[in-house]
Amino acid sequence: MTDEKRHDECGVFALFQTKPDGQPCPADGLSAAQSVYYGLYALQHRGQDSAGIAVSDGETIHVHKAMGAVADAFTPDHLASLRGRIALGHVRYATAGSCTIENAQPMVQGSKLGTIAVAHNGQLINYAPLREMLEETGCTFQSTSDTEVIVKLIAKSYKKGLERALTDTIQMIKGSFALAVMTETSLIGARDPNGIRPLCLGQTENGWILASESCAIDAVNGTFVRDIHPGEIVIISDDGVLSFEFGERTSKRTCVFEYVYFARPDSVLDGISVTQARMNMGMQLAKESAVPADVVIGVPDSGLSAALGYSTASGVPYAMGIVKNKYIGRTFIAPTQQAREDMVFVKLNAVPCDVRGKRVIVIDDSIVRGTTSRRLVQILRRAGATEVHFRISSPPVKFPCYFGINTPTRGELISANHDVAEICAEIGADSLAFLSGAGLLEACRQCNPAADGFCQGCFTGEYPISVPNNDTKTK
């Protein structure tokens, strides 16, 4: 990793345009590929390594994929060439498989019975044995991505019919997955039995949407319908939307870090407003770890709502305090560890008039290695802050994630090897406090009292399903 933050694997956006009165879709308005392009733009925060769109014209599936962000991957000519009324898009951050074009999605697989395209958000923990099993039956692989295993499994059972092929595949794979699958004539969405990764259903005037976050539905002027339930498959075709469960109902375990950091502030996931949840986290922080100060500031972007919440609950005035250079992305190449640490000075800077001569409370979403936090303290002191008190709107990250988040091993996680006092000294702050696990859950449940469970494995080491008995992960 070239920066301090953790990264979610990817974002999925798909569109099915219906035929009005059995006729082709009208020529005016956005094409399916153009709509998916804008939907992916809204999900760009979920992955910047590669982007791709596959489109079906009813008979053939065409795909275009490229490395980099959405704006770099597609030109107007690319979008114009992707003709059809069903489209499936993906933005990727590499956690399973290296960062190469071969691992870009959607992945397309042809067979005698038809062609399928698959986009996947999540990570399979049984990827290696499944791939070995498929190779032993004669399958060859072009990538190192676990998504290709899913594609091969579906294609292998396709002769049984689409529903059976999906059900068989999903019952074989283990881990987290929010899947979008496209055939020549239909679009399918599926979410793992624990609902670890988000997936929702939306509607437009002439069709249906599957998306990782509700903000992407808004981006194409669609209407949010509902979240896909854990363990649910939805099949969208000209006959409408068919829904069924593929296994026994289990307890929902949505990744709580979606609310802490990953999701866009304007999204609503499983009935929880991301912005409101972060504000609640800040208010809980103020209750648990108040400290005398003159100003509260947030680390852009995910720390801003929590800082507002802290200010509201504590009465300490809120100020901007820190500015983020929006033109520096995570793909900026830094050749050494020292250069990577110094990148923080380029990416973030203090607003001197907000902090000079003041006792400052800084709200951030997490501390992973400690690099960003240490540099932020230096930046604020250089700008004239007399005291710097760090407050974190989540518990200490002590364990790796096996479900689609790029986390270091335990040896690299500062909270796995140091207590709070030691971390405070390491980053050079005057004080440091983390939100408690109970406080984090309370903040989320205040938004939706019916919320029935979250994956907190990175904080507690307790995961919704069994994970490998080692500290390594497939990359």
Tab-separated table of C-alpha atoms in Angstrom:
chain	number	residue	atom	x	y	z
A	1	MET	CA	0.000	0.000	0.000
A	2	THR	CA	1.158	3.508	-0.789
A	3	ASP	CA	-0.855	5.152	1.947
A	4	GLU	CA	-2.110	4.680	5.467
A	5	LYS	CA	-5.794	4.025	4.863
A	6	ARG	CA	-7.485	0.691	4.390
A	7	HIS	CA	-9.220	0.080	1.075
A	8	ASP	CA	-12.386	-1.685	0.111
A	9	GLU	CA	-12.048	-4.011	-2.851
A	10	CYS	CA	-14.450	-2.487	-5.358
A	11	GLY	CA	-17.789	-1.094	-6.424
A	12	VAL	CA	-20.477	-2.638	-8.628
A	13	PHE	CA	-23.110	-0.883	-10.739
A	14	ALA	CA	-25.461	-2.504	-13.253
A	15	LEU	CA	-28.477	-1.393	-15.253
A	16	PHE	CA	-31.296	-3.269	-17.006
A	17	GLN	CA	-33.325	-1.118	-19.396
A	18	THR	CA	-36.782	-2.487	-20.151
A	19	LYS	CA	-38.427	-2.425	-23.560
A	20	PRO	CA	-41.397	-0.025	-23.635
A	21	ASP	CA	-44.358	-1.853	-25.186
A	22	GLY	CA	-42.014	-4.517	-26.492
A	23	GLN	CA	-40.122	-2.020	-28.657
A	24	PRO	CA	-36.428	-1.087	-28.510
A	25	CYS	CA	-35.463	1.530	-25.940
A	26	PRO	CA	-35.870	5.139	-27.135
A	27	ALA	CA	-32.823	6.770	-28.690
A	28	ASP	CA	-33.017	9.893	-26.534
A	29	GLY	CA	-31.574	9.865	-23.030
A	30	LEU	CA	-28.551	8.029	-21.726
A	31	SER	CA	-27.541	4.644	-23.076
A	32	ALA	CA	-27.110	1.799	-20.597
A	33	ALA	CA	-23.316	2.106	-20.865
A	34	GLN	CA	-23.415	5.860	-20.236
A	35	SER	CA	-25.604	5.396	-17.168
A	36	VAL	CA	-23.265	2.748	-15.800
A	37	TYR	CA	-20.336	5.107	-16.449
A	38	TYR	CA	-21.934	7.747	-14.209
A	39	GLY	CA	-22.849	5.136	-11.633
A	40	LEU	CA	-19.226	3.988	-11.481
A	41	TYR	CA	-18.114	7.595	-11.166
A	42	ALA	CA	-20.224	7.834	-8.022
A	43	LEU	CA	-18.488	4.699	-6.693
A	44	GLN	CA	-14.961	5.801	-7.595
A	45	HIS	CA	-14.033	6.009	-3.905
A	46	ARG	CA	-14.357	2.219	-3.703
A	47	GLY	CA	-11.579	1.509	-6.197
A	48	GLN	CA	-9.211	3.314	-8.558
A	49	ASP	CA	-6.993	0.515	-9.869
A	50	SER	CA	-9.168	-0.427	-12.836
A	51	ALA	CA	-12.619	0.053	-14.320
A	52	GLY	CA	-14.736	-1.899	-16.772
A	53	ILE	CA	-18.161	-2.044	-18.402
A	54	ALA	CA	-19.802	-5.002	-20.160
A	55	VAL	CA	-22.919	-4.527	-22.292
A	56	SER	CA	-25.403	-6.968	-23.818
A	57	ASP	CA	-27.352	-6.163	-26.976
A	58	GLY	CA	-29.558	-9.208	-26.466
A	59	GLU	CA	-27.335	-11.558	-28.397
A	60	THR	CA	-23.715	-10.673	-27.648
A	61	ILE	CA	-21.828	-9.312	-24.644
A	62	HIS	CA	-19.125	-6.733	-25.344
A	63	VAL	CA	-16.700	-5.476	-22.701
A	64	HIS	CA	-14.173	-2.684	-22.294
A	65	LYS	CA	-11.734	-2.610	-19.358
A	66	ALA	CA	-8.717	-0.454	-18.572
A	67	MET	CA	-6.396	0.396	-15.721
A	68	GLY	CA	-6.920	3.538	-13.671
A	69	ALA	CA	-9.916	5.615	-12.671
A	70	VAL	CA	-13.238	5.710	-14.541
A	71	ALA	CA	-12.444	8.946	-16.374
A	72	ASP	CA	-9.142	7.476	-17.583
A	73	ALA	CA	-10.605	4.112	-18.604
A	74	PHE	CA	-13.362	5.360	-20.938
A	75	THR	CA	-13.593	7.828	-23.801
A	76	PRO	CA	-16.841	8.918	-25.514
A	77	ASP	CA	-15.949	6.535	-28.346
A	78	HIS	CA	-15.654	3.619	-25.916
A	79	LEU	CA	-19.092	4.331	-24.485
A	80	ALA	CA	-20.633	4.819	-27.929
A	81	SER	CA	-19.339	1.419	-29.018
A	82	LEU	CA	-20.900	-0.353	-26.022
A	83	ARG	CA	-24.412	-0.720	-27.395
A	84	GLY	CA	-27.146	-2.588	-25.597
A	85	ARG	CA	-29.791	-2.176	-22.939
A	86	ILE	CA	-28.155	-4.286	-20.222
A	87	ALA	CA	-24.861	-3.076	-18.779
A	88	LEU	CA	-22.620	-4.147	-15.906
A	89	GLY	CA	-19.761	-2.049	-14.496
A	90	HIS	CA	-17.027	-2.376	-11.906
A	91	VAL	CA	-14.329	-0.303	-10.211
A	92	ARG	CA	-11.570	-2.229	-8.480
A	93	TYR	CA	-9.068	-1.914	-5.695
A	94	ALA	CA	-6.867	-4.992	-5.666
A	95	THR	CA	-7.117	-7.216	-2.591
A	96	ALA	CA	-7.400	-10.636	-4.251
A	97	GLY	CA	-5.113	-10.788	-7.264
A	98	SER	CA	-2.508	-8.289	-8.362
A	99	CYS	CA	-3.155	-4.939	-9.998
A	100	THR	CA	-3.148	-5.961	-13.676
A	101	ILE	CA	-5.542	-5.693	-16.588
A	102	GLU	CA	-6.089	-9.466	-16.448
A	103	ASN	CA	-7.687	-8.987	-13.026
A	104	ALA	CA	-9.905	-6.082	-14.106
A	105	GLN	CA	-13.651	-6.700	-14.072
A	106	PRO	CA	-16.298	-7.499	-15.251
A	107	MET	CA	-15.020	-10.926	-16.238
A	108	VAL	CA	-16.664	-12.576	-19.222
A	109	GLN	CA	-16.991	-16.309	-19.861
A	110	GLY	CA	-18.528	-17.935	-22.921
A	111	SER	CA	-19.999	-21.410	-23.235
A	112	LYS	CA	-22.168	-23.403	-25.639
A	113	LEU	CA	-25.245	-22.273	-23.764
A	114	GLY	CA	-24.417	-18.569	-23.640
A	115	THR	CA	-22.149	-15.918	-22.212
A	116	ILE	CA	-21.994	-14.484	-18.698
A	117	ALA	CA	-20.247	-11.442	-17.232
A	118	VAL	CA	-19.530	-11.151	-13.508
A	119	ALA	CA	-18.594	-8.226	-11.260
A	120	HIS	CA	-17.791	-8.949	-7.637
A	121	ASN	CA	-17.296	-6.911	-4.478
A	122	GLY	CA	-15.816	-8.907	-1.629
A	123	GLN	CA	-13.296	-11.671	-1.111
A	124	LEU	CA	-13.511	-15.461	-1.041
A	125	ILE	CA	-11.694	-17.214	1.777
A	126	ASN	CA	-11.826	-20.579	-0.042
A	127	TYR	CA	-10.475	-19.207	-3.328
A	128	ALA	CA	-7.363	-21.425	-3.405
A	129	PRO	CA	-9.056	-24.846	-2.997
A	130	LEU	CA	-11.824	-23.903	-5.433
A	131	ARG	CA	-9.320	-22.831	-8.056
A	132	GLU	CA	-7.321	-26.029	-7.568
A	133	MET	CA	-10.495	-28.098	-7.958
A	134	LEU	CA	-11.405	-26.301	-11.189
A	135	GLU	CA	-7.894	-26.678	-12.590
A	136	GLU	CA	-8.041	-30.408	-11.909
A	137	THR	CA	-11.189	-30.588	-14.058
A	138	GLY	CA	-9.458	-28.855	-16.971
A	139	CYS	CA	-10.260	-25.181	-16.387
A	140	THR	CA	-7.568	-22.664	-17.252
A	141	PHE	CA	-7.240	-19.244	-15.664
A	142	GLN	CA	-6.151	-15.922	-17.151
A	143	SER	CA	-6.058	-14.004	-13.857
A	144	THR	CA	-5.274	-14.359	-10.166
A	145	SER	CA	-8.606	-12.852	-9.110
A	146	ASP	CA	-11.140	-14.807	-7.075
A	147	THR	CA	-13.835	-13.393	-9.369
A	148	GLU	CA	-12.644	-15.688	-12.164
A	149	VAL	CA	-13.332	-18.673	-9.900
A	150	ILE	CA	-16.931	-17.474	-9.554
A	151	VAL	CA	-17.265	-17.060	-13.323
A	152	LYS	CA	-15.909	-20.560	-13.969
A	153	LEU	CA	-18.174	-22.140	-11.365
A	154	ILE	CA	-21.295	-20.529	-12.842
A	155	ALA	CA	-20.287	-21.496	-16.390
A	156	LYS	CA	-19.595	-25.071	-15.270
A	157	SER	CA	-23.174	-25.477	-14.014
A	158	TYR	CA	-24.873	-23.314	-16.645
A	159	LYS	CA	-26.385	-26.336	-18.407
A	160	LYS	CA	-28.540	-26.861	-15.319
A	161	GLY	CA	-30.193	-23.490	-15.900
A	162	LEU	CA	-29.290	-20.040	-14.631
A	163	GLU	CA	-31.014	-20.252	-11.243
A	164	ARG	CA	-29.505	-23.648	-10.443
A	165	ALA	CA	-26.051	-22.561	-11.646
A	166	LEU	CA	-26.149	-19.485	-9.412
A	167	THR	CA	-27.439	-21.401	-6.422
A	168	ASP	CA	-24.850	-24.161	-6.796
A	169	THR	CA	-22.039	-21.630	-7.162
A	170	ILE	CA	-23.072	-19.466	-4.248
A	171	GLN	CA	-23.377	-22.458	-1.959
A	172	MET	CA	-19.784	-23.431	-2.824
A	173	ILE	CA	-18.095	-20.082	-2.293
A	174	LYS	CA	-17.318	-18.810	1.199
A	175	GLY	CA	-16.472	-15.317	2.301
A	176	SER	CA	-18.010	-11.978	1.430
A	177	PHE	CA	-19.615	-11.244	-1.904
A	178	ALA	CA	-21.966	-8.782	-3.507
A	179	LEU	CA	-22.341	-10.160	-7.023
A	180	ALA	CA	-23.775	-8.766	-10.222
A	181	VAL	CA	-24.072	-11.286	-13.068
A	182	MET	CA	-25.201	-10.500	-16.607
A	183	THR	CA	-26.351	-12.838	-19.353
A	184	GLU	CA	-27.423	-11.837	-22.848
A	185	THR	CA	-30.981	-11.246	-21.608
A	186	SER	CA	-30.946	-10.821	-17.830
A	187	LEU	CA	-29.231	-9.223	-14.851
A	188	ILE	CA	-28.724	-10.971	-11.517
A	189	GLY	CA	-27.694	-9.718	-8.091
A	190	ALA	CA	-26.694	-11.795	-5.071
A	191	ARG	CA	-25.438	-11.034	-1.578
A	192	ASP	CA	-23.616	-13.392	0.756
A	193	PRO	CA	-25.601	-14.989	3.612
A	194	ASN	CA	-24.106	-12.599	6.181
A	195	GLY	CA	-24.568	-9.482	4.050
A	196	ILE	CA	-20.995	-8.396	4.761
A	197	ARG	CA	-20.704	-6.327	1.578
A	198	PRO	CA	-23.498	-3.929	0.560
A	199	LEU	CA	-25.735	-4.246	-2.497
A	200	CYS	CA	-28.977	-2.428	-3.233
A	201	LEU	CA	-31.761	-2.317	-5.805
A	202	GLY	CA	-32.900	0.837	-7.564
A	203	GLN	CA	-35.338	1.792	-10.291
A	204	THR	CA	-35.362	4.251	-13.175
A	205	GLU	CA	-38.191	5.323	-15.471
A	206	ASN	CA	-37.305	2.520	-17.854
A	207	GLY	CA	-35.397	-0.035	-15.870
A	208	TRP	CA	-33.695	-1.446	-12.795
A	209	ILE	CA	-30.362	-0.837	-11.058
A	210	LEU	CA	-28.031	-2.906	-8.900
A	211	ALA	CA	-25.421	-0.881	-7.012
A	212	SER	CA	-22.948	-1.152	-4.158
A	213	GLU	CA	-24.247	2.090	-2.628
A	214	SER	CA	-27.401	4.171	-2.862
A	215	CYS	CA	-25.421	7.280	-3.872
A	216	ALA	CA	-24.768	5.660	-7.265
A	217	ILE	CA	-28.512	5.239	-7.848
A	218	ASP	CA	-28.940	8.948	-7.135
A	219	ALA	CA	-26.188	9.759	-9.641
A	220	VAL	CA	-28.330	8.476	-12.543
A	221	ASN	CA	-31.559	10.030	-11.237
A	222	GLY	CA	-32.833	6.667	-10.075
A	223	THR	CA	-34.971	5.802	-7.071
A	224	PHE	CA	-33.709	3.603	-4.260
A	225	VAL	CA	-36.019	0.608	-3.793
A	226	ARG	CA	-34.376	-1.523	-1.101
A	227	ASP	CA	-31.247	-3.316	-0.013
A	228	ILE	CA	-30.669	-6.821	-1.318
A	229	HIS	CA	-31.122	-9.119	1.658
A	230	PRO	CA	-28.321	-11.359	2.907
A	231	GLY	CA	-28.617	-14.714	1.167
A	232	GLU	CA	-30.888	-13.341	-1.562
A	233	ILE	CA	-30.719	-13.627	-5.353
A	234	VAL	CA	-32.667	-11.228	-7.580
A	235	ILE	CA	-33.094	-11.940	-11.288
A	236	ILE	CA	-34.101	-9.000	-13.486
A	237	SER	CA	-35.486	-9.661	-16.965
A	238	ASP	CA	-38.253	-8.466	-19.259
A	239	ASP	CA	-40.601	-10.472	-17.048
A	240	GLY	CA	-39.780	-8.247	-14.072
A	241	VAL	CA	-37.837	-8.856	-10.854
A	242	LEU	CA	-37.749	-12.357	-9.374
A	243	SER	CA	-36.369	-12.824	-5.869
A	244	PHE	CA	-35.510	-15.957	-3.925
A	245	GLU	CA	-33.231	-17.063	-1.096
A	246	PHE	CA	-30.431	-19.478	-1.896
A	247	GLY	CA	-29.800	-20.848	1.580
A	248	GLU	CA	-30.775	-20.809	5.214
A	249	ARG	CA	-31.271	-17.358	6.661
A	250	THR	CA	-28.355	-16.240	8.827
A	251	SER	CA	-27.731	-13.211	10.986
A	252	LYS	CA	-26.815	-10.060	9.091
A	253	ARG	CA	-23.224	-9.016	9.655
A	254	THR	CA	-22.698	-5.876	7.582
A	255	CYS	CA	-19.107	-4.630	7.636
A	256	VAL	CA	-19.193	-1.865	10.234
A	257	PHE	CA	-16.207	-0.182	8.583
A	258	GLU	CA	-18.498	0.759	5.698
A	259	TYR	CA	-20.039	3.288	8.091
A	260	VAL	CA	-16.760	4.320	9.684
A	261	TYR	CA	-14.826	4.980	6.480
A	262	PHE	CA	-15.591	3.269	3.171
A	263	ALA	CA	-19.056	4.371	2.104
A	264	ARG	CA	-19.755	7.806	0.685
A	265	PRO	CA	-21.379	10.172	3.206
A	266	ASP	CA	-24.554	10.544	1.131
A	267	SER	CA	-25.212	6.794	1.008
A	268	VAL	CA	-27.704	4.849	3.085
A	269	LEU	CA	-26.693	1.215	3.704
A	270	ASP	CA	-29.101	-1.286	5.257
A	271	GLY	CA	-31.263	1.513	6.568
A	272	ILE	CA	-28.389	3.442	8.158
A	273	SER	CA	-27.431	6.912	6.955
A	274	VAL	CA	-23.636	7.006	6.680
A	275	THR	CA	-23.400	10.700	7.582
A	276	GLN	CA	-25.715	10.358	10.574
A	277	ALA	CA	-23.847	7.283	11.797
A	278	ARG	CA	-20.548	9.181	11.661
A	279	MET	CA	-22.035	12.147	13.486
A	280	ASN	CA	-23.300	9.762	16.164
A	281	MET	CA	-19.806	8.259	16.427
A	282	GLY	CA	-18.431	11.722	17.101
A	283	MET	CA	-21.052	12.389	19.755
A	284	GLN	CA	-20.264	9.071	21.426
A	285	LEU	CA	-16.569	9.999	21.382
A	286	ALA	CA	-17.338	13.257	23.165
A	287	LYS	CA	-19.235	11.360	25.850
A	288	GLU	CA	-16.483	8.789	26.313
A	289	SER	CA	-13.308	10.864	26.011
A	290	ALA	CA	-13.896	14.587	26.425
A	291	VAL	CA	-10.862	16.850	26.811
A	292	PRO	CA	-10.578	20.638	27.314
A	293	ALA	CA	-9.932	22.274	23.938
A	294	ASP	CA	-10.545	25.358	21.821
A	295	VAL	CA	-11.467	23.785	18.484
A	296	VAL	CA	-12.504	20.459	16.911
A	297	ILE	CA	-11.369	19.549	13.394
A	298	GLY	CA	-11.890	16.471	11.235
A	299	VAL	CA	-9.495	14.640	8.924
A	300	PRO	CA	-11.007	14.783	5.408
A	301	ASP	CA	-13.159	13.181	4.322
A	302	SER	CA	-14.598	10.549	6.629
A	303	GLY	CA	-13.584	12.353	9.821
A	304	LEU	CA	-15.604	15.479	9.066
A	305	SER	CA	-19.050	14.243	10.098
A	306	ALA	CA	-17.631	12.677	13.263
A	307	ALA	CA	-15.949	16.002	14.100
A	308	LEU	CA	-19.283	17.794	13.698
A	309	GLY	CA	-20.861	15.271	16.033
A	310	TYR	CA	-18.089	15.705	18.588
A	311	SER	CA	-18.497	19.476	18.434
A	312	THR	CA	-22.276	19.234	18.857
A	313	ALA	CA	-22.024	16.985	21.906
A	314	SER	CA	-19.082	18.725	23.567
A	315	GLY	CA	-19.794	22.363	22.778
A	316	VAL	CA	-16.235	22.820	21.486
A	317	PRO	CA	-16.386	24.935	18.284
A	318	TYR	CA	-15.905	23.181	14.946
A	319	ALA	CA	-13.498	24.484	12.305
A	320	MET	CA	-12.139	23.245	8.981
A	321	GLY	CA	-8.586	22.971	10.304
A	322	ILE	CA	-7.264	20.585	7.632
A	323	VAL	CA	-7.463	20.843	3.843
A	324	LYS	CA	-7.123	17.842	1.539
A	325	ASN	CA	-5.454	18.109	-1.862
A	326	LYS	CA	-8.148	16.430	-3.972
A	327	TYR	CA	-5.794	15.977	-6.926
A	328	ILE	CA	-3.516	13.523	-5.125
A	329	GLY	CA	-4.883	10.006	-5.482
A	330	ARG	CA	-3.726	6.745	-3.921
A	331	THR	CA	-2.065	5.747	-7.209
A	332	PHE	CA	0.645	8.378	-6.740
A	333	ILE	CA	3.932	6.451	-6.903
A	334	ALA	CA	6.257	6.825	-3.929
A	335	PRO	CA	9.357	4.624	-4.188
A	336	THR	CA	10.386	4.364	-0.524
A	337	GLN	CA	8.719	4.124	2.882
A	338	GLN	CA	10.046	7.564	3.779
A	339	ALA	CA	8.556	8.996	0.603
A	340	ARG	CA	5.227	7.329	1.371
A	341	GLU	CA	5.197	8.907	4.814
A	342	ASP	CA	6.101	12.311	3.416
A	343	MET	CA	3.152	12.018	0.993
A	344	VAL	CA	0.916	13.097	3.883
A	345	PHE	CA	2.472	16.574	3.693
A	346	VAL	CA	1.385	16.769	0.050
A	347	LYS	CA	-2.080	15.319	0.596
A	348	LEU	CA	-3.068	17.188	3.781
A	349	ASN	CA	-2.289	20.621	5.157
A	350	ALA	CA	-3.407	22.718	8.114
A	351	VAL	CA	-5.390	25.949	8.003
A	352	PRO	CA	-3.213	28.133	10.287
A	353	CYS	CA	-5.925	30.620	11.279
A	354	ASP	CA	-8.086	27.760	12.579
A	355	VAL	CA	-5.440	26.184	14.818
A	356	ARG	CA	-2.737	28.761	15.679
A	357	GLY	CA	-2.454	29.238	19.435
A	358	LYS	CA	-5.254	26.753	20.108
A	359	ARG	CA	-5.785	23.433	21.807
A	360	VAL	CA	-6.953	21.228	18.941
A	361	ILE	CA	-8.990	18.021	18.943
A	362	VAL	CA	-8.453	16.031	15.734
A	363	ILE	CA	-11.077	13.443	14.757
A	364	ASP	CA	-10.020	10.646	12.389
A	365	ASP	CA	-11.796	7.419	11.465
A	366	SER	CA	-8.986	4.984	12.314
A	367	ILE	CA	-5.283	4.431	12.913
A	368	VAL	CA	-3.729	1.594	10.920
A	369	ARG	CA	0.046	1.952	10.877
A	370	GLY	CA	0.190	5.392	12.522
A	371	THR	CA	1.971	7.105	9.629
A	372	THR	CA	-0.797	9.572	8.766
A	373	SER	CA	-1.532	10.382	12.397
A	374	ARG	CA	2.108	11.137	13.163
A	375	ARG	CA	2.443	13.428	10.153
A	376	LEU	CA	-0.816	15.202	10.995
A	377	VAL	CA	0.428	16.023	14.472
A	378	GLN	CA	3.583	17.496	12.902
A	379	ILE	CA	1.520	19.530	10.427
A	380	LEU	CA	-0.731	20.953	13.142
A	381	ARG	CA	2.128	21.837	15.477
A	382	ARG	CA	3.940	23.500	12.595
A	383	ALA	CA	0.798	25.586	11.997
A	384	GLY	CA	0.866	26.779	15.600
A	385	ALA	CA	-1.404	24.401	17.541
A	386	THR	CA	-0.437	24.467	21.223
A	387	GLU	CA	-1.966	21.034	21.963
A	388	VAL	CA	-3.060	18.205	19.653
A	389	HIS	CA	-5.535	15.670	21.029
A	390	PHE	CA	-6.313	12.743	18.742
A	391	ARG	CA	-9.728	11.085	18.876
A	392	ILE	CA	-10.602	8.072	16.715
A	393	SER	CA	-14.226	7.344	15.747
A	394	SER	CA	-13.736	3.557	15.821
A	395	PRO	CA	-12.048	1.016	18.121
A	396	PRO	CA	-8.384	0.043	17.617
A	397	VAL	CA	-7.801	-2.036	14.457
A	398	LYS	CA	-6.041	-5.133	15.794
A	399	PHE	CA	-6.838	-7.875	13.273
A	400	PRO	CA	-6.718	-8.344	9.491
A	401	CYS	CA	-9.831	-8.408	7.336
A	402	TYR	CA	-10.470	-11.492	5.194
A	403	PHE	CA	-13.593	-10.174	3.493
A	404	GLY	CA	-12.503	-7.644	0.904
A	405	ILE	CA	-10.568	-4.938	2.737
A	406	ASN	CA	-6.883	-4.434	2.122
A	407	THR	CA	-5.499	-4.501	5.661
A	408	PRO	CA	-1.904	-5.176	6.687
A	409	THR	CA	-0.989	-8.234	8.717
A	410	ARG	CA	-1.137	-8.016	12.500
A	411	GLY	CA	2.573	-7.304	12.617
A	412	GLU	CA	1.967	-4.049	10.727
A	413	LEU	CA	-1.101	-2.929	12.693
A	414	ILE	CA	0.064	-0.470	15.327
A	415	SER	CA	-2.842	-1.245	17.696
A	416	ALA	CA	-2.072	-4.974	17.585
A	417	ASN	CA	1.371	-4.356	19.030
A	418	HIS	CA	1.036	-1.246	21.213
A	419	ASP	CA	-1.375	0.038	23.837
A	420	VAL	CA	-3.057	3.440	23.607
A	421	ALA	CA	-0.383	5.235	25.638
A	422	GLU	CA	2.384	3.833	23.443
A	423	ILE	CA	0.536	4.811	20.258
A	424	CYS	CA	-0.018	8.312	21.625
A	425	ALA	CA	3.706	8.657	22.218
A	426	GLU	CA	4.481	7.188	18.790
A	427	ILE	CA	2.330	9.731	16.918
A	428	GLY	CA	3.389	12.605	19.183
A	429	ALA	CA	-0.078	13.658	20.350
A	430	ASP	CA	-0.897	15.177	23.734
A	431	SER	CA	-3.652	12.595	24.238
A	432	LEU	CA	-5.309	9.777	22.304
A	433	ALA	CA	-8.600	7.920	22.680
A	434	PHE	CA	-10.572	5.456	20.573
A	435	LEU	CA	-14.325	4.990	20.418
A	436	SER	CA	-15.406	1.877	22.306
A	437	GLY	CA	-16.931	-1.081	20.497
A	438	ALA	CA	-20.201	-0.535	22.356
A	439	GLY	CA	-20.148	3.136	21.393
A	440	LEU	CA	-19.652	2.299	17.724
A	441	LEU	CA	-22.598	-0.105	17.670
A	442	GLU	CA	-24.775	2.372	19.549
A	443	ALA	CA	-23.948	5.072	16.990
A	444	CYS	CA	-25.119	2.831	14.138
A	445	ARG	CA	-28.210	1.522	15.897
A	446	GLN	CA	-29.350	5.034	16.738
A	447	CYS	CA	-29.855	5.425	12.977
A	448	ASN	CA	-31.726	2.144	12.621
A	449	PRO	CA	-32.825	0.359	15.808
A	450	ALA	CA	-33.690	-2.684	13.698
A	451	ALA	CA	-30.051	-3.138	12.629
A	452	ASP	CA	-29.359	-6.690	13.726
A	453	GLY	CA	-25.627	-7.205	13.448
A	454	PHE	CA	-22.262	-6.104	12.139
A	455	CYS	CA	-18.947	-7.690	11.254
A	456	GLN	CA	-16.354	-6.295	13.679
A	457	GLY	CA	-13.595	-8.804	12.961
A	458	CYS	CA	-10.901	-6.164	12.462
A	459	PHE	CA	-11.584	-4.860	15.974
A	460	THR	CA	-12.380	-8.033	17.909
A	461	GLY	CA	-10.870	-10.917	15.923
A	462	GLU	CA	-14.317	-12.557	15.893
A	463	TYR	CA	-15.529	-13.125	12.333
A	464	PRO	CA	-18.965	-14.125	10.964
A	465	ILE	CA	-17.471	-17.279	9.427
A	466	SER	CA	-14.305	-19.270	10.009
A	467	VAL	CA	-11.164	-17.688	8.561
A	468	PRO	CA	-7.712	-19.098	7.782
A	469	ASN	CA	-5.682	-19.999	10.863
A	470	ASN	CA	-2.808	-17.746	9.890
A	471	ASP	CA	-2.016	-14.094	9.386
A	472	THR	CA	-1.642	-14.159	5.630
A	473	LYS	CA	-4.230	-13.364	2.987
A	474	THR	CA	-4.588	-14.065	-0.711
A	475	LYS	CA	-3.414	-11.063	-2.693
